[in-house]
Structure formats: C-alpha cells, structure tokens
Coordinates of C-alpha atoms and ligand atoms in Angstrom, one line a residue:
M1 CA -23.3 7.4 -15.1
K2 CA -24.3 4.9 -12.3
F3 CA -23.4 1.2 -12.1
S4 CA -27.3 0.6 -12.5
D5 CA -26.8 2.0 -16.2
Y6 CA -24.0 -0.5 -17.0
R7 CA -24.6 -3.5 -19.3
I8 CA -23.4 -5.8 -16.7
N9 CA -25.1 -8.7 -15.0
E10 CA -27.8 -7.9 -12.5
D11 CA -26.4 -10.0 -9.7
I12 CA -23.1 -8.0 -10.0
K13 CA -25.1 -4.8 -9.9
R14 CA -26.9 -5.9 -6.7
N15 CA -23.6 -6.9 -5.1
L16 CA -22.0 -3.4 -6.0
E17 CA -25.1 -1.8 -4.3
Q18 CA -24.4 -3.9 -1.2
L19 CA -20.9 -2.6 -1.1
G20 CA -22.2 1.0 -1.4
F21 CA -20.7 1.5 -4.8
K22 CA -23.2 3.7 -6.7
K23 CA -21.1 5.5 -9.4
P24 CA -17.8 4.3 -11.0
T25 CA -14.7 6.1 -10.1
D26 CA -12.8 7.7 -12.9
I27 CA -10.5 4.7 -13.4
Q28 CA -13.5 2.4 -13.4
Y29 CA -15.4 4.5 -15.8
K30 CA -12.5 4.4 -18.2
A31 CA -11.3 0.8 -17.8
I32 CA -14.4 -1.2 -17.6
P33 CA -15.6 -0.7 -21.2
S34 CA -12.2 -1.4 -22.7
I35 CA -11.9 -4.6 -20.6
L36 CA -15.4 -5.7 -21.6
K37 CA -14.4 -5.2 -25.2
G38 CA -11.5 -7.6 -24.9
E39 CA -8.7 -4.9 -25.1
D40 CA -5.3 -5.2 -23.4
V41 CA -5.1 -2.3 -20.9
L42 CA -2.2 -0.5 -19.1
A43 CA -4.0 1.5 -16.4
I44 CA -2.3 4.0 -14.2
A45 CA -4.3 5.7 -11.6
Q46 CA -3.6 7.2 -8.1
T47 CA -3.7 5.2 -5.0
G48 CA -7.1 4.5 -3.5
T49 CA -9.1 5.2 -6.6
G50 CA -10.6 1.7 -6.8
K51 CA -8.4 0.0 -9.3
T52 CA -9.3 -3.4 -7.8
A53 CA -13.0 -3.1 -8.7
A54 CA -12.0 -1.6 -12.1
F55 CA -10.8 -5.0 -13.2
A56 CA -13.0 -7.2 -10.9
I57 CA -16.3 -5.9 -12.2
P58 CA -15.6 -6.6 -16.0
I59 CA -13.7 -9.9 -15.3
I60 CA -16.4 -11.3 -13.1
H61 CA -19.1 -10.2 -15.6
L62 CA -17.2 -11.8 -18.6
I63 CA -16.6 -15.2 -16.8
Y64 CA -20.2 -15.2 -15.5
E65 CA -21.5 -14.9 -19.0
Q66 CA -19.1 -17.6 -20.3
K67 CA -20.3 -19.9 -17.6
K68 CA -23.9 -19.6 -18.9
S69 CA -22.9 -21.5 -22.1
S70 CA -19.9 -23.6 -20.9
R71 CA -19.6 -25.7 -17.8
S72 CA -15.8 -25.6 -18.0
D73 CA -14.2 -25.7 -14.6
A74 CA -10.8 -24.6 -15.8
I75 CA -9.1 -21.5 -14.4
K76 CA -9.9 -18.6 -16.6
C77 CA -8.2 -15.7 -14.9
I78 CA -5.0 -15.3 -12.9
I79 CA -4.2 -12.1 -11.0
M80 CA -0.6 -11.8 -9.8
V81 CA 0.2 -9.5 -6.8
P82 CA 3.4 -8.9 -4.7
T83 CA 2.2 -9.9 -1.1
H84 CA 0.0 -12.3 0.7
E85 CA -1.9 -9.6 2.5
L86 CA -2.7 -8.0 -0.9
A87 CA -3.8 -11.4 -2.4
I88 CA -6.2 -11.9 0.5
Q89 CA -7.6 -8.4 0.2
I90 CA -8.2 -8.7 -3.5
T91 CA -9.8 -12.0 -3.0
E92 CA -12.2 -10.5 -0.6
V93 CA -13.1 -7.8 -3.1
F94 CA -13.7 -10.5 -5.8
E95 CA -15.8 -12.6 -3.5
K96 CA -18.1 -9.7 -2.6
I97 CA -18.5 -8.7 -6.2
A98 CA -19.1 -12.2 -7.4
Y99 CA -21.4 -13.2 -4.5
K100 CA -24.0 -15.7 -5.5
T101 CA -22.8 -15.6 -9.3
R102 CA -21.2 -19.1 -9.5
V103 CA -17.9 -17.5 -10.3
K104 CA -15.4 -18.9 -7.9
T105 CA -12.3 -17.3 -6.6
L106 CA -9.2 -18.8 -4.9
C107 CA -6.3 -17.2 -3.1
I108 CA -3.0 -18.9 -3.4
Y109 CA 0.2 -17.8 -1.5
G110 CA 3.2 -19.5 0.1
G111 CA 4.3 -19.8 3.6
V112 CA 1.2 -21.9 4.5
D113 CA 0.2 -25.5 3.9
Q114 CA -0.5 -26.2 0.3
A115 CA -3.0 -29.1 0.9
P116 CA -6.1 -27.0 1.2
Q117 CA -5.1 -24.9 -1.9
I118 CA -4.7 -28.0 -4.0
E119 CA -7.9 -29.4 -2.7
A120 CA -9.7 -26.2 -3.7
L121 CA -8.1 -26.2 -7.2
Y122 CA -9.3 -29.8 -7.6
K123 CA -13.0 -28.8 -7.0
G124 CA -12.6 -26.2 -9.7
V125 CA -12.1 -22.4 -9.6
D126 CA -12.5 -19.7 -12.2
I127 CA -10.2 -17.0 -10.9
V128 CA -6.8 -17.4 -9.0
I129 CA -5.3 -14.5 -7.1
A130 CA -1.7 -15.3 -6.3
T131 CA 1.8 -14.3 -5.4
P132 CA 4.3 -15.8 -7.8
G133 CA 6.2 -18.3 -5.8
R134 CA 3.6 -20.7 -4.8
V135 CA 1.9 -20.5 -8.3
F136 CA 5.1 -21.9 -9.7
D137 CA 5.3 -24.7 -7.1
L138 CA 1.8 -25.8 -7.9
V139 CA 2.3 -25.6 -11.7
H140 CA 5.3 -27.8 -11.4
Q141 CA 3.5 -30.2 -9.2
G142 CA 0.7 -30.5 -11.9
A143 CA -1.8 -29.1 -9.5
L144 CA -2.4 -25.8 -11.2
A145 CA -3.1 -25.6 -15.0
L146 CA -2.7 -22.4 -16.7
N147 CA -3.4 -23.4 -20.3
K148 CA -7.0 -22.3 -20.3
I149 CA -6.3 -18.8 -19.0
N150 CA -8.0 -16.0 -21.0
Y151 CA -7.2 -13.1 -18.6
L152 CA -3.8 -12.3 -17.0
I153 CA -3.8 -9.4 -14.6
L154 CA -0.7 -7.7 -12.9
D155 CA -1.8 -5.6 -10.1
E156 CA 0.9 -3.3 -8.8
A157 CA 2.1 -4.0 -12.3
D158 CA 5.5 -1.9 -12.2
H159 CA 6.5 -3.9 -9.1
M160 CA 5.6 -7.2 -10.7
L161 CA 7.6 -6.4 -13.7
D162 CA 10.6 -5.1 -11.7
L163 CA 13.8 -7.0 -10.6
G164 CA 12.5 -9.2 -7.8
F165 CA 9.5 -10.6 -9.7
I166 CA 10.0 -10.2 -13.6
K167 CA 11.8 -13.6 -14.0
D168 CA 8.9 -15.5 -12.2
I169 CA 6.3 -13.6 -14.4
Q170 CA 8.2 -14.3 -17.6
D171 CA 8.4 -18.0 -16.5
M172 CA 4.7 -18.2 -15.8
I173 CA 3.7 -16.4 -19.0
R174 CA 5.2 -19.4 -20.9
F175 CA 2.5 -21.6 -19.5
L176 CA -0.3 -19.3 -20.6
P177 CA -2.1 -19.4 -24.0
A178 CA -0.7 -16.8 -26.4
K179 CA -4.2 -15.6 -27.1
R180 CA -5.3 -13.9 -23.9
Q181 CA -6.3 -10.6 -22.5
T182 CA -3.5 -8.9 -20.4
L183 CA -4.2 -6.0 -17.9
F184 CA -1.7 -3.9 -16.0
F185 CA -2.8 -1.9 -13.1
S186 CA -0.7 0.5 -10.9
A187 CA -0.4 3.9 -9.4
T188 CA 3.1 4.4 -10.7
I189 CA 5.3 3.3 -13.7
N190 CA 8.5 4.4 -15.4
E191 CA 9.5 4.3 -19.0
T192 CA 11.7 1.1 -18.9
I193 CA 8.8 -0.8 -17.2
K194 CA 6.1 0.7 -19.5
K195 CA 8.2 -0.7 -22.5
L196 CA 8.5 -4.1 -20.9
A197 CA 4.7 -4.2 -20.3
Y198 CA 4.1 -3.3 -23.9
S199 CA 6.3 -6.1 -25.1
L200 CA 4.0 -8.6 -23.3
V201 CA 0.8 -7.6 -25.1
H202 CA -0.7 -6.8 -28.5
N203 CA -2.2 -3.4 -28.7
P204 CA -2.6 -2.1 -25.3
I205 CA -5.0 0.6 -24.5
R206 CA -3.3 3.0 -22.1
I207 CA -5.5 4.7 -19.5
Q208 CA -3.9 7.3 -17.3
I209 CA -5.7 9.3 -14.7
S210 CA -4.0 12.5 -13.5
P211 CA -0.6 11.8 -14.9
K212 CA 0.8 15.1 -13.6
D213 CA 0.6 14.3 -9.9
P214 CA 1.0 10.7 -9.0
V215 CA 0.0 11.6 -5.3
S216 CA -3.7 11.1 -4.7
K217 CA -5.5 14.5 -4.3
N218 CA -7.1 13.2 -1.1
V219 CA -3.6 13.1 0.6
Q220 CA -2.2 16.3 2.0
H221 CA 1.5 15.7 2.4
A222 CA 4.5 17.6 3.7
V223 CA 8.0 17.2 4.9
A224 CA 9.7 18.5 8.0
F225 CA 13.5 18.7 8.5
I226 CA 14.3 16.7 11.5
E227 CA 17.7 15.2 12.4
M228 CA 18.0 11.6 12.8
D229 CA 18.5 11.6 16.6
A230 CA 15.4 13.9 17.0
K231 CA 13.0 11.8 15.0
R232 CA 11.7 9.6 17.8
Y233 CA 10.7 12.6 19.9
F234 CA 8.8 14.0 17.1
L235 CA 7.0 10.8 16.4
E236 CA 6.1 10.7 20.0
R237 CA 4.7 14.2 19.6
V238 CA 2.7 13.4 16.5
I239 CA 1.3 10.3 18.2
S240 CA 0.3 11.9 21.5
E241 CA -1.2 14.9 19.7
H242 CA -3.5 12.5 17.6
K243 CA -4.3 9.9 20.2
E244 CA -7.5 8.9 18.6
S245 CA -6.0 8.6 15.1
K246 CA -4.7 5.6 13.3
I247 CA -1.2 6.2 12.3
L248 CA 1.0 4.1 10.0
V249 CA 4.7 4.8 10.3
F250 CA 7.2 3.7 7.7
V251 CA 10.9 3.1 8.5
R252 CA 13.8 1.9 6.3
T253 CA 14.7 -1.4 8.0
K254 CA 13.2 -4.1 10.2
V255 CA 15.9 -3.3 12.8
R256 CA 14.8 0.3 12.9
A257 CA 11.0 -0.8 13.1
E258 CA 11.8 -2.7 16.3
R259 CA 14.0 0.1 17.6
V260 CA 11.4 2.8 17.1
A261 CA 8.7 0.4 18.6
K262 CA 11.0 0.2 21.8
A263 CA 11.5 3.9 21.9
M264 CA 7.7 4.4 21.8
E265 CA 7.1 1.6 24.4
R266 CA 9.6 3.5 26.9
V267 CA 7.2 6.5 26.7
G268 CA 4.1 4.5 27.2
I269 CA 3.0 4.3 23.6
Q270 CA 1.7 1.0 22.3
T271 CA 2.6 0.0 18.7
L272 CA 2.5 -2.9 16.3
T273 CA 5.4 -3.7 13.9
M274 CA 5.4 -5.4 10.5
H275 CA 8.5 -6.5 8.5
S276 CA 9.9 -9.4 6.8
D277 CA 11.2 -11.1 10.0
K278 CA 7.7 -11.7 11.2
S279 CA 5.9 -15.0 10.5
Q280 CA 3.0 -15.1 8.1
E281 CA 0.6 -15.6 11.0
E282 CA 2.0 -12.7 12.9
R283 CA 1.6 -10.5 9.9
F284 CA -2.0 -11.3 9.4
S285 CA -2.9 -10.9 13.1
T286 CA -0.9 -7.5 13.2
L287 CA -2.7 -6.3 10.2
K288 CA -6.1 -7.4 11.7
E289 CA -5.4 -5.6 15.0
F290 CA -4.4 -2.4 13.2
K291 CA -7.5 -2.6 10.9
D292 CA -9.8 -3.1 13.9
G293 CA -8.1 -0.3 15.6
K294 CA -7.1 -2.2 18.7
V295 CA -3.7 -0.7 18.5
K296 CA -3.6 2.6 16.6
V297 CA 0.1 2.9 15.5
L298 CA 1.7 0.4 13.1
I299 CA 5.4 0.7 12.3
A300 CA 6.3 -1.0 9.1
T301 CA 8.9 -1.4 6.4
D302 CA 8.0 -1.2 2.7
I303 CA 6.8 -4.7 2.6
N304 CA 3.2 -3.3 3.0
A305 CA 3.6 0.0 1.3
R306 CA 1.7 -1.2 -1.8
G307 CA -2.0 -1.9 -2.3
I308 CA -3.2 -2.5 1.3
D309 CA -6.5 -0.9 1.8
I310 CA -6.9 -0.2 5.6
P311 CA -9.9 1.9 6.4
N312 CA -9.5 5.1 8.3
V313 CA -5.7 5.5 8.4
D314 CA -5.5 9.2 9.2
Y315 CA -1.8 9.7 9.0
V316 CA 1.2 8.2 7.4
V317 CA 4.6 9.2 8.9
N318 CA 7.7 8.6 6.8
Y319 CA 10.0 8.2 9.8
D320 CA 12.7 7.5 7.2
L321 CA 12.3 8.5 3.6
P322 CA 11.9 5.6 1.1
E323 CA 14.9 4.6 -0.9
K324 CA 12.8 4.0 -4.0
S325 CA 11.1 7.2 -5.1
E326 CA 7.9 5.5 -6.3
N327 CA 7.5 4.1 -2.7
Y328 CA 6.8 7.5 -1.5
V329 CA 3.6 7.5 -3.6
H330 CA 2.5 4.0 -2.3
R331 CA 3.3 4.9 1.3
V332 CA 1.4 8.1 1.5
G333 CA -1.4 6.4 -0.6
R334 CA -2.2 4.2 2.4
T335 CA -4.2 7.1 3.7
G336 CA -6.8 9.2 1.9
R337 CA -8.5 6.1 0.2
G338 CA -11.9 6.1 -1.6
V339 CA -13.6 9.3 -0.5
Q340 CA -11.6 9.8 2.6
K341 CA -9.0 12.4 3.2
G342 CA -5.6 11.8 4.7
Q343 CA -2.4 13.4 5.8
A344 CA 1.2 12.4 5.5
I345 CA 4.3 13.8 7.0
S346 CA 7.9 12.9 6.1
F347 CA 10.8 13.4 8.5
C348 CA 13.9 14.4 6.4
S349 CA 17.3 14.5 8.1
S350 CA 20.4 16.2 6.6
E351 CA 21.6 12.9 5.3
E352 CA 18.3 12.3 3.5
K353 CA 18.1 15.5 1.5
E354 CA 19.4 13.8 -1.6
I355 CA 16.7 11.3 -1.4
L356 CA 14.1 14.0 -1.0
K357 CA 15.3 15.6 -4.2
E358 CA 15.0 12.4 -6.0
I359 CA 11.4 11.9 -4.8
E360 CA 10.5 15.4 -5.8
T361 CA 11.9 14.8 -9.3
F362 CA 9.8 11.6 -9.5
L363 CA 6.7 13.6 -8.4
H364 CA 7.4 16.4 -10.8
N365 CA 6.5 18.6 -7.8
P366 CA 8.2 20.1 -4.7
I367 CA 6.8 18.7 -1.4
H368 CA 5.5 21.4 1.0
V369 CA 7.9 22.1 3.7
I370 CA 6.6 22.5 7.3
D371 CA 8.5 25.3 8.7
M372 CA 9.6 24.4 12.2
E373 CA 11.2 27.0 14.1
Q374 CA 14.6 26.1 15.6
A375 CA 13.2 27.1 18.8
E376 CA 10.2 24.8 18.6
Q377 CA 12.6 21.8 17.7
E378 CA 14.7 22.6 20.7
E379 CA 11.7 22.7 23.0
I380 CA 10.4 19.4 21.8
L381 CA 13.9 17.8 22.4
F382 CA 14.1 19.5 25.7
L383 CA 10.8 18.3 27.0
A384 CA 11.3 14.9 25.6
K385 CA 14.8 14.5 27.3
E386 CA 13.3 15.8 30.5
K387 CA 10.8 12.9 30.5
E388 CA 13.4 10.3 29.9
I389 CA 15.3 10.6 33.0
P390 CA 16.2 7.2 34.3
E391 CA 16.2 6.0 37.9
G392 CA 19.1 7.3 40.1
D393 CA 21.7 9.8 39.4
W394 CA 19.2 12.6 39.8
R395 CA 21.7 15.2 40.9
S396 CA 23.7 15.2 37.8
L397 CA 20.7 14.9 35.5
M398 CA 19.1 17.9 37.3
A399 CA 22.2 19.8 36.8
K400 CA 22.3 18.8 33.2
A401 CA 18.7 19.7 32.7
E402 CA 19.3 23.2 34.2
E403 CA 22.2 23.7 31.9
E404 CA 20.2 22.8 28.9
E405 CA 17.4 25.1 30.0
Q406 CA 19.8 27.9 30.5
L407 CA 21.2 27.3 27.0
Y408 CA 17.7 27.1 25.6
K409 CA 16.7 30.5 27.3
E410 CA 19.8 32.2 26.2
K411 CA 19.2 31.1 22.5
K412 CA 15.6 32.3 22.8
K413 CA 16.8 35.7 24.1
K414 CA 19.3 35.9 21.3
K415 CA 16.6 35.2 18.8
R416 CA 14.3 38.0 20.2
K417 CA 17.2 40.6 19.8
Ligands
LIG1 P1 -6.5 1.3 -5.5 O1 -6.3 -0.2 -5.9 O2 -6.7 2.2 -6.7 O3 -5.4 1.8 -4.6 P2 -8.8 0.0 -4.1 O4 -9.3 -0.8 -5.2 O5 -8.0 -0.6 -3.1 O6 -7.9 1.3 -4.7 O7 -10.0 0.9 -3.5 C1 -9.9 1.9 -2.5 C2 -11.1 2.0 -1.7 O8 -12.2 2.6 -2.6 C3 -11.7 0.7 -1.3 O9 -12.0 0.9 0.1 C4 -13.0 0.5 -2.1 O10 -13.9 -0.2 -1.4 C5 -13.4 1.9 -2.4 N1 -14.1 1.9 -3.8 C6 -13.8 1.4 -5.0 N2 -14.6 1.7 -5.9 C7 -15.6 2.4 -5.4 C8 -16.8 3.0 -5.9 N3 -17.2 2.9 -7.1 N4 -17.6 3.7 -5.1 C9 -17.2 3.8 -3.7 N5 -16.1 3.3 -3.1 C10 -15.2 2.6 -3.9
LIG2 MG1 -4.7 -1.5 -5.6

C-alpha cells in the first residue's frame, strides 16, 4: 500500500511526497488506521522505523478535518518528550507534514525565554510538543489551557513514565479531559511500565513490531573486550580508520566525555561533546555542527541517546556500556535509521562484564564478540604509546620503548611456538 491510497487529506499526501515518503513503514501501516479510528494505542517498534510520522500523519489529518467544521483555536493535542532537542525535531516533522494545512504546531521547552512561547500560544495553536517542566509552568500561569485536549501522546513512552518524569506526567494528566485518545510510542518497554501505561487508558490496542529483537535490523552491532586504560587508543584507531564517517561516541559521565575529548585532541582528533553541563545554546549548536558534518565525532552521555534522528551517523561507539540496559538499544539506534545501515561497537572492560550480561538478557540475545587477538591489542597499545611521547626525557623513554618492544617480540615468539 502506498500513501497515495490512504484516505487522508490530499494536502498531507502532497507533503509526504515532498518528504520522499512513498510507502508507510511497518509501524505506520499498523498504527495509522487504529489512530484514525480513535483507539488508544501502545506501539513498540524498533529505533529509526518512523514512529514520529506514525502518529503525526493521523493526528494532523484528524485535526485538519475538525478544523473544517470548527474554528476553535484551543490546543487539541499535546505530545510529551524527554529532551528539548527531541521536541524541536518532532516539531519539524509536524511542520513539514502539516505544511499549508492550517494545522498549527508549537514547540515548548524550558531553559529559554518563555515570552515568545506565551505569545505564540495566545495567537492559537492546535498541537503542542513539549518537555514536562515548562508545560507545567505555563499551565500554572494560565498561559496554557489543557482542557480541550483530545489527544495525548507520549513519545519515548517508557522513559516518560519512568521515575524522572512520571510525577510530572501524572500531574499534567489531571488537567486533561477524561475523554481523550492516548498514544504511547517507544522502541523499548518493560512489564511494570506497560501496566502503568495501561492504567492510564481505556482499551489500548497494542502494536508491537519485531518483539523478539529490540535492536533495529539495520544496525550491525558487536562488542570487543578492551580494558579501561586501553579504550582511548582503540577509539583513536576506530576514528582514524574511518576518517570520512560520522561517529557518535557514548560515555558514562560528563567528566568522562570531556576527558575522552581531551585525549582525542592530544592526538589531533577534533571532537564535539554533549552532556548536561552544557548550556541549551551550546547543545543546539553542537548538534547542528554534528548534523552538518562540520565535526565528525560527537562524544555524548545518555542525554541524547533517545529519539534523535541525525542523518548519516555511520558508527556508534559505546566507549562505556550504558548502565540502563534499554539505553543500549537507544544508543545503537542512533545509526541505521530509515533505510540506512549502521554499525555499533561496544568497548567492554572486565569491570563491565556484568553490565554486558544484563544487556544481553534485556535483548534476549547474545551480542556478537569481535575476537581481538591479544597480540593485536598489544600492538595498538604499543603504537599508541609510542606516539604519545612528550617533549624531553627522550633517553629514558626510548629505553622504555625498546623494553616494551622486546617484551612484545618475546610474547609473539612464544605465541608462535
Ligand atoms: P523512530 O521514532 O521510529 O526512531 P523517526 O520517526 O525518527 O524514527 O524516523 C526515522 C527516519 O525515517 C527519519 O529520518 C524519517 O524521515 C524516515 N522515515 C519515516 N517514515 C518514512 C517513510 N514512510 N518512508 C521513508 N522514510 C521515512
Ligand atoms: Mg522516535
């Protein structure tokens, strides 16, 4: 089936054509009719499979049709997302699909001046895409009315219903009409959150695509056992072997992000960093630079593991394994989006083997192990250390290098025997 065969507004079809969307993806094929029928939906589909348009297309169509008979300027739909970057990205998709339809979308998030947001609300919008904090502020100031909302959508739903956000979401739901349509979308979900989601709706339709393997089939992913101290040399190697590629590197903490960036800088590799210590403006400009490909390597914490759709990310490197298993799926899902293919590699140290096990349990599958010969590991370390010689003290360093080479040769010899 093609989009042209759908019973949706012609203006929307034209916009989809402009976007190059001809056929619906699996999740779009399954979710669109249910949403058009007015059903509550819990949809789980892999990363990069077009979940945004799966709710944007039917919601824009429904609101567009309603606007033909009613001139109401009230907010009809609210979409809750975890990060500012994601709010902006989804707003862009809505604006493209709703181009010239009179359906108006507004993006609302904190950390920036609220006056322009209030002014835009005052002029009237149909759809609000927001992070929870700022929504709450505006509701309490009376600038944002939620009592006419027909559609509530939680993107990255499991995350929005998890500890950090659930209270905000529950508080917000109190302001919504009881009679409404609720949609949940994510690539991951667990049993507890699923129950919680069901408790918020009437008769949800559950749509799940490829439940067996949560990792997108477009992503080839593997793990290599590399000790903590050696990780930066391996990252250096991955980057220098793929100079033309866009690489997204995930680390555990913001301090580590800066430290890895410094280590790369020392060997002449330019990188960007993204974590919660950066200002909102820095975060936006960093993402733009990376999207435009001005700098090819971005080192980030989990703040942007979810939802972000950056074209042409060729590699994801898990420099550290993620502490939350589901974030493995989201991190590696930043590559291999749409019809593209991608690769992901995780560096697992001895200390991280437990985490690896947990991730594999979450995935219901073992992760392919890249077999790196001991000798190869040592060679990389040796070459890397050789490059790192600081100014001065040449003699002792030369002696040390010779010693190391000797050791290395002996080991190789032993191995051959
Ligand atoms: P998800 O939310 O499932 O991770 P997104 O909604 O961010 O995925 O979409 C991933 C990519 O797929 C985007 O770049 C989007 O433009 C593209 N895409 C979505 N739907 C289609 C379609 N029907 N045909 C072609 N490309 C699509
Ligand atoms: Mg998404």
